[in-house]
Coordinates of C-alpha atoms in Angstrom, one line a residue:
M817 CA -132.4 -153.4 -33.6
M818 CA -131.8 -156.6 -31.7
L819 CA -130.0 -155.8 -28.5
T820 CA -127.0 -158.0 -27.9
G821 CA -123.7 -157.8 -25.9
V822 CA -122.9 -156.2 -22.6
H823 CA -124.7 -153.0 -21.7
V824 CA -123.4 -151.0 -18.6
P825 CA -126.1 -149.4 -16.4
L826 CA -124.1 -146.3 -15.4
I827 CA -123.9 -145.0 -11.9
T828 CA -124.5 -141.3 -11.3
P829 CA -121.2 -139.7 -9.8
F830 CA -121.5 -136.9 -7.3
D831 CA -119.0 -134.2 -6.6
R832 CA -117.9 -133.1 -3.1
A833 CA -120.8 -130.6 -2.9
G834 CA -123.2 -133.4 -3.7
A835 CA -124.1 -132.2 -7.2
V836 CA -124.0 -134.6 -10.2
A837 CA -120.5 -134.6 -11.8
F838 CA -121.7 -134.6 -15.4
E839 CA -118.2 -134.4 -16.9
V840 CA -117.2 -137.5 -14.9
L841 CA -120.3 -139.4 -16.1
E842 CA -119.3 -138.6 -19.7
E843 CA -115.8 -140.0 -19.0
L844 CA -117.3 -143.1 -17.5
A845 CA -119.4 -143.8 -20.5
H846 CA -116.5 -143.4 -22.9
Q847 CA -114.3 -145.7 -20.8
V848 CA -116.8 -148.6 -20.7
L849 CA -117.5 -148.1 -24.4
A850 CA -113.9 -148.0 -25.3
A851 CA -113.5 -151.3 -23.3
G852 CA -116.0 -153.0 -25.6
A853 CA -119.5 -152.4 -24.0
A854 CA -122.2 -152.6 -26.6
G855 CA -124.0 -149.7 -25.0
V856 CA -124.9 -148.0 -21.8
V857 CA -128.1 -147.6 -19.8
A858 CA -129.2 -144.1 -18.4
L859 CA -131.3 -143.6 -15.4
G860 CA -131.6 -147.2 -14.2
T861 CA -131.7 -148.2 -10.6
T862 CA -127.9 -148.3 -10.6
A863 CA -128.0 -144.6 -11.4
E864 CA -130.1 -143.9 -8.3
A865 CA -132.6 -142.3 -10.7
G866 CA -135.3 -142.0 -8.0
A867 CA -133.0 -139.8 -5.9
L868 CA -132.3 -137.4 -8.9
G869 CA -134.3 -134.3 -9.6
A870 CA -136.0 -133.6 -12.9
A871 CA -133.4 -131.3 -14.2
E872 CA -130.6 -133.7 -13.2
R873 CA -132.3 -136.6 -15.0
A874 CA -132.8 -134.5 -18.1
R875 CA -129.2 -133.5 -18.2
V876 CA -128.0 -137.1 -17.6
L877 CA -130.0 -138.2 -20.6
D878 CA -128.6 -135.3 -22.7
V879 CA -125.0 -136.2 -21.8
L880 CA -125.3 -139.9 -22.5
N881 CA -127.3 -139.3 -25.7
T882 CA -124.4 -137.1 -27.1
V883 CA -121.8 -139.8 -26.0
C884 CA -123.7 -142.6 -27.7
L885 CA -124.5 -140.6 -30.8
R886 CA -120.8 -139.9 -31.2
R887 CA -119.8 -143.6 -30.8
G888 CA -122.7 -144.9 -32.8
V889 CA -123.9 -147.2 -30.0
P890 CA -127.4 -147.8 -28.5
L891 CA -128.6 -145.9 -25.4
I892 CA -131.2 -147.6 -23.2
A893 CA -133.0 -145.2 -20.9
G894 CA -134.9 -146.0 -17.7
A895 CA -138.5 -144.9 -18.0
N896 CA -141.4 -146.4 -16.0
T897 CA -144.5 -144.1 -16.8
A898 CA -146.1 -142.6 -19.9
E899 CA -144.6 -139.2 -18.9
D900 CA -141.1 -140.6 -18.6
L901 CA -141.4 -142.3 -22.0
R902 CA -142.5 -139.0 -23.7
E903 CA -139.5 -137.3 -22.3
L904 CA -137.3 -139.7 -24.4
A905 CA -138.5 -138.1 -27.6
G906 CA -135.8 -135.9 -29.1
H907 CA -133.0 -138.2 -28.0
P908 CA -132.0 -140.1 -31.2
A909 CA -129.5 -142.3 -29.4
V910 CA -132.2 -143.8 -27.2
T911 CA -132.8 -147.2 -28.8
A912 CA -135.1 -148.5 -26.1
A913 CA -136.7 -147.7 -22.7
L914 CA -136.0 -150.0 -19.7
C915 CA -139.4 -150.3 -18.0
L916 CA -139.8 -151.9 -14.6
V917 CA -142.5 -154.5 -14.0
P918 CA -144.8 -152.6 -11.7
P919 CA -143.5 -152.9 -8.1
F920 CA -145.2 -153.6 -4.8
V921 CA -148.8 -153.9 -6.1
R922 CA -148.2 -157.4 -7.6
P923 CA -150.8 -156.9 -10.3
G924 CA -150.6 -160.5 -11.6
E925 CA -149.4 -161.6 -15.0
D926 CA -152.5 -160.3 -16.8
G927 CA -152.0 -156.9 -15.2
V928 CA -148.4 -156.8 -16.1
V929 CA -149.1 -157.6 -19.7
A930 CA -151.9 -154.9 -19.9
H931 CA -149.6 -152.4 -18.3
F932 CA -146.8 -152.9 -20.9
A933 CA -149.5 -152.9 -23.7
A934 CA -150.5 -149.4 -22.5
L935 CA -146.9 -148.1 -22.2
A936 CA -146.0 -149.5 -25.7
A937 CA -148.9 -147.6 -27.2
V938 CA -147.6 -144.2 -26.1
S939 CA -143.8 -144.9 -26.2
P940 CA -141.7 -143.2 -28.8
V941 CA -139.2 -146.1 -28.6
P942 CA -139.3 -149.8 -28.2
L943 CA -139.6 -151.2 -24.6
V944 CA -137.3 -153.6 -22.6
V945 CA -139.1 -155.2 -19.7
Y946 CA -137.2 -155.1 -16.5
H947 CA -138.1 -158.3 -14.6
V948 CA -136.5 -158.3 -11.2
P949 CA -138.9 -160.2 -8.9
H950 CA -136.9 -159.7 -5.7
R951 CA -137.5 -156.0 -6.0
T952 CA -141.0 -155.9 -7.5
G953 CA -142.6 -159.0 -5.7
Q954 CA -144.0 -160.0 -9.1
Q955 CA -143.0 -163.3 -10.6
L956 CA -143.4 -163.8 -14.3
S957 CA -143.6 -167.3 -15.9
A958 CA -141.9 -168.0 -19.3
R959 CA -145.4 -168.0 -20.7
A960 CA -146.1 -164.4 -19.5
V961 CA -142.7 -163.3 -21.0
R962 CA -143.8 -164.7 -24.3
R963 CA -147.1 -162.8 -24.0
L964 CA -145.1 -159.6 -23.4
A965 CA -142.8 -160.3 -26.4
A966 CA -145.9 -160.5 -28.6
I967 CA -146.7 -156.9 -27.8
D968 CA -145.7 -154.6 -30.7
A969 CA -142.7 -152.4 -29.6
V970 CA -141.7 -154.7 -26.7
T971 CA -138.2 -155.7 -27.9
G972 CA -136.6 -157.5 -25.0
I973 CA -136.3 -158.1 -21.4
K974 CA -133.7 -157.5 -18.7
Y975 CA -134.1 -160.9 -17.0
A976 CA -133.0 -160.7 -13.3
P977 CA -134.3 -163.7 -11.3
D978 CA -132.8 -164.8 -7.9
A979 CA -131.9 -168.2 -9.5
V980 CA -131.6 -169.9 -12.9
D981 CA -134.9 -171.8 -12.5
A982 CA -137.2 -173.8 -14.6
D983 CA -138.9 -170.6 -16.1
A984 CA -135.4 -169.2 -17.2
V985 CA -134.5 -172.6 -18.8
D986 CA -137.9 -172.7 -20.5
L987 CA -137.6 -169.2 -21.9
L988 CA -134.0 -169.6 -23.2
T989 CA -134.7 -173.0 -24.7
D990 CA -137.2 -171.4 -27.0
P991 CA -137.0 -167.6 -26.8
P992 CA -139.4 -165.5 -28.8
H993 CA -138.2 -164.6 -32.3
R994 CA -136.2 -161.3 -32.4
F995 CA -136.7 -160.7 -28.7
A996 CA -133.5 -160.0 -26.7
V997 CA -133.1 -161.8 -23.4
L998 CA -130.6 -159.8 -21.5
A999 CA -129.2 -161.3 -18.3
G1000 CA -129.6 -158.9 -15.4
T1001 CA -128.4 -160.8 -12.3
D1002 CA -124.7 -160.1 -12.1
T1003 CA -123.8 -163.2 -10.2
L1004 CA -125.8 -165.4 -12.6
L1005 CA -124.4 -163.9 -15.8
S1006 CA -122.3 -166.9 -17.0
P1007 CA -124.9 -169.5 -16.6
M1008 CA -127.5 -167.3 -18.3
L1009 CA -125.2 -166.8 -21.2
A1010 CA -124.4 -170.4 -21.4
L1011 CA -128.2 -171.1 -21.7
G1012 CA -128.3 -168.6 -24.6
A1013 CA -129.0 -165.2 -23.2
H1014 CA -128.4 -162.6 -26.0
G1015 CA -126.4 -160.3 -23.9
A1016 CA -126.6 -158.6 -20.5
I1017 CA -127.3 -155.4 -18.5
V1018 CA -124.9 -155.7 -15.5
A1019 CA -123.6 -153.0 -13.2
S1020 CA -120.5 -155.0 -12.3
A1021 CA -119.2 -154.3 -15.8
H1022 CA -118.2 -150.8 -14.6
L1023 CA -115.1 -152.7 -13.5
A1024 CA -113.2 -155.2 -15.7
T1025 CA -115.4 -154.2 -18.5
A1026 CA -113.3 -156.0 -21.1
R1027 CA -113.5 -159.3 -19.2
F1028 CA -117.3 -159.1 -19.1
V1029 CA -117.4 -158.5 -22.9
A1030 CA -115.0 -161.4 -23.3
L1031 CA -117.2 -163.7 -21.3
A1032 CA -120.3 -162.9 -23.4
N1033 CA -118.3 -163.3 -26.6
A1034 CA -116.9 -166.6 -25.4
W1035 CA -120.2 -168.1 -24.6
Q1036 CA -121.7 -166.8 -27.9
A1037 CA -118.9 -168.4 -29.8
G1038 CA -119.2 -171.7 -27.9
H1039 CA -115.8 -171.5 -26.2
A1040 CA -116.9 -173.1 -22.9
D1041 CA -113.4 -174.0 -21.8
H1042 CA -112.5 -170.2 -21.8
A1043 CA -115.9 -168.9 -20.6
R1044 CA -116.4 -171.2 -17.6
P1045 CA -113.3 -170.1 -15.6
L1046 CA -113.7 -166.5 -16.6
G1047 CA -117.4 -166.7 -15.5
H1048 CA -116.3 -168.1 -12.1
R1049 CA -113.9 -165.2 -11.5
L1050 CA -116.3 -162.6 -12.6
A1051 CA -119.1 -164.1 -10.4
R1052 CA -116.8 -163.7 -7.4
L1053 CA -116.2 -160.0 -8.3
S1054 CA -119.9 -159.4 -8.7
T1055 CA -120.6 -161.1 -5.3
A1056 CA -118.1 -158.6 -3.7
L1057 CA -119.6 -155.6 -5.6
F1058 CA -123.1 -156.6 -4.4
A1059 CA -122.2 -157.1 -0.7
E1060 CA -124.3 -153.9 0.0
P1061 CA -127.1 -152.3 -1.9
N1062 CA -126.1 -151.4 -5.4
P1063 CA -124.3 -149.1 -6.4
A1064 CA -122.7 -148.3 -3.0
V1065 CA -119.7 -150.8 -3.4
I1066 CA -119.2 -150.1 -7.1
K1067 CA -118.9 -146.4 -6.3
G1068 CA -116.5 -147.2 -3.5
V1069 CA -114.2 -149.1 -5.9
L1070 CA -114.5 -146.5 -8.6
H1071 CA -113.5 -143.8 -6.1
A1072 CA -110.6 -145.9 -4.9
Q1073 CA -109.4 -146.1 -8.4
G1074 CA -109.6 -142.3 -8.8
L1075 CA -112.4 -142.6 -11.5
I1076 CA -115.1 -140.6 -9.6
P1077 CA -114.6 -137.6 -7.2
T1078 CA -116.5 -139.2 -4.2
P1079 CA -118.1 -142.5 -3.3
A1080 CA -121.3 -140.7 -2.3
V1081 CA -124.7 -142.1 -2.7
R1082 CA -128.0 -140.4 -1.9
L1083 CA -130.5 -141.4 0.8
P1084 CA -132.0 -143.8 1.4
L1085 CA -128.7 -145.5 0.4
L1086 CA -125.6 -145.3 2.6
P1087 CA -122.0 -145.4 1.5
A1088 CA -120.4 -148.8 1.6
A1089 CA -118.2 -150.0 4.5
E1090 CA -114.5 -149.7 3.9
A1091 CA -114.1 -153.4 4.5
N1092 CA -116.5 -154.3 1.7
I1093 CA -114.8 -151.8 -0.6
G1094 CA -111.5 -153.4 0.2
T1095 CA -112.7 -156.9 -0.5
A1096 CA -114.0 -155.8 -3.9
V1097 CA -110.8 -154.0 -4.8
Q1098 CA -108.9 -157.2 -3.9
S1099 CA -111.2 -159.2 -6.0
L1100 CA -110.7 -156.9 -8.9
H1101 CA -107.0 -157.1 -8.4
D1102 CA -107.1 -160.9 -8.4
M1103 CA -109.1 -160.8 -11.6
R1104 CA -106.6 -158.6 -13.4
T1105 CA -103.6 -160.6 -12.3
S1106 CA -105.0 -164.0 -13.0
P1107 CA -103.3 -166.0 -15.8
A1108 CA -104.4 -164.8 -19.2
R1109 CA -106.3 -167.2 -21.5
Q1110 CA -106.2 -167.3 -25.3
P1111 CA -108.3 -164.3 -26.3
V1112 CA -111.6 -164.9 -28.0
G1113 CA -112.7 -162.7 -30.9
R1114 CA -115.9 -160.8 -30.9
A1115 CA -118.8 -162.9 -32.1
G1116 CA -121.3 -161.7 -34.6
P1117 CA -124.9 -160.6 -33.8
C1118 CA -127.4 -163.2 -32.6

């Protein structure tokens, strides 16, 4: 399956006792999918997966597998080791695993390619490379991405650079065949889609989900006059939502809307400042009250 459209990497909501609010997680998944998201991502960085216990991670995967099977949409699951990947077996909704480029060690492009070849050899599902150099410390050239795309079972990339640079342009000018380039830097979503990204994995799409979907559809359909101003407004919203480490502000806004029981995050993250939550709430309000444009229909698959 070629991954296209907007996929939402879901937060993990916590109740007042600090436990995972699984029923709320299920509701959030249904809400973003009903608003037009192409699928959801379980156990990504937005989900604070590293702060969850093994039993919590397993149940999150079970809950979202059930939702996605019911709705007939793909589930992407965060998995960074061979053991993580083996745990995805038995979850038929899982279409792909989102695997982080090895962080901190900076193994070089040859090491990254060898790492993903080894993971692909044991994975029960195709892999999506998560390239986020400001977190991993490892840059990847367009040539390295094409080498990754040549590995059997590597089906796409969440491409999250700090800027739309020469490598991004090179990659999207001539993307590998049947290889999904999914924009992963929320504030750069519109220019990445304009260059030809097949879709996106963006946490900001927890809010104003339908607007993010409309943006992707507009660029895919070539309606730049509609997409450009919408992209500007969504970039302002994303900037507000990322004023503090993700997902603190997003959780603060969801809580302010009554959609999750608490805005709590787990250490080492801290709750967002009220001022930053207020700015994001105002940005969301401005987005929803901005003049409506002629709606753009859903485009077909890339």
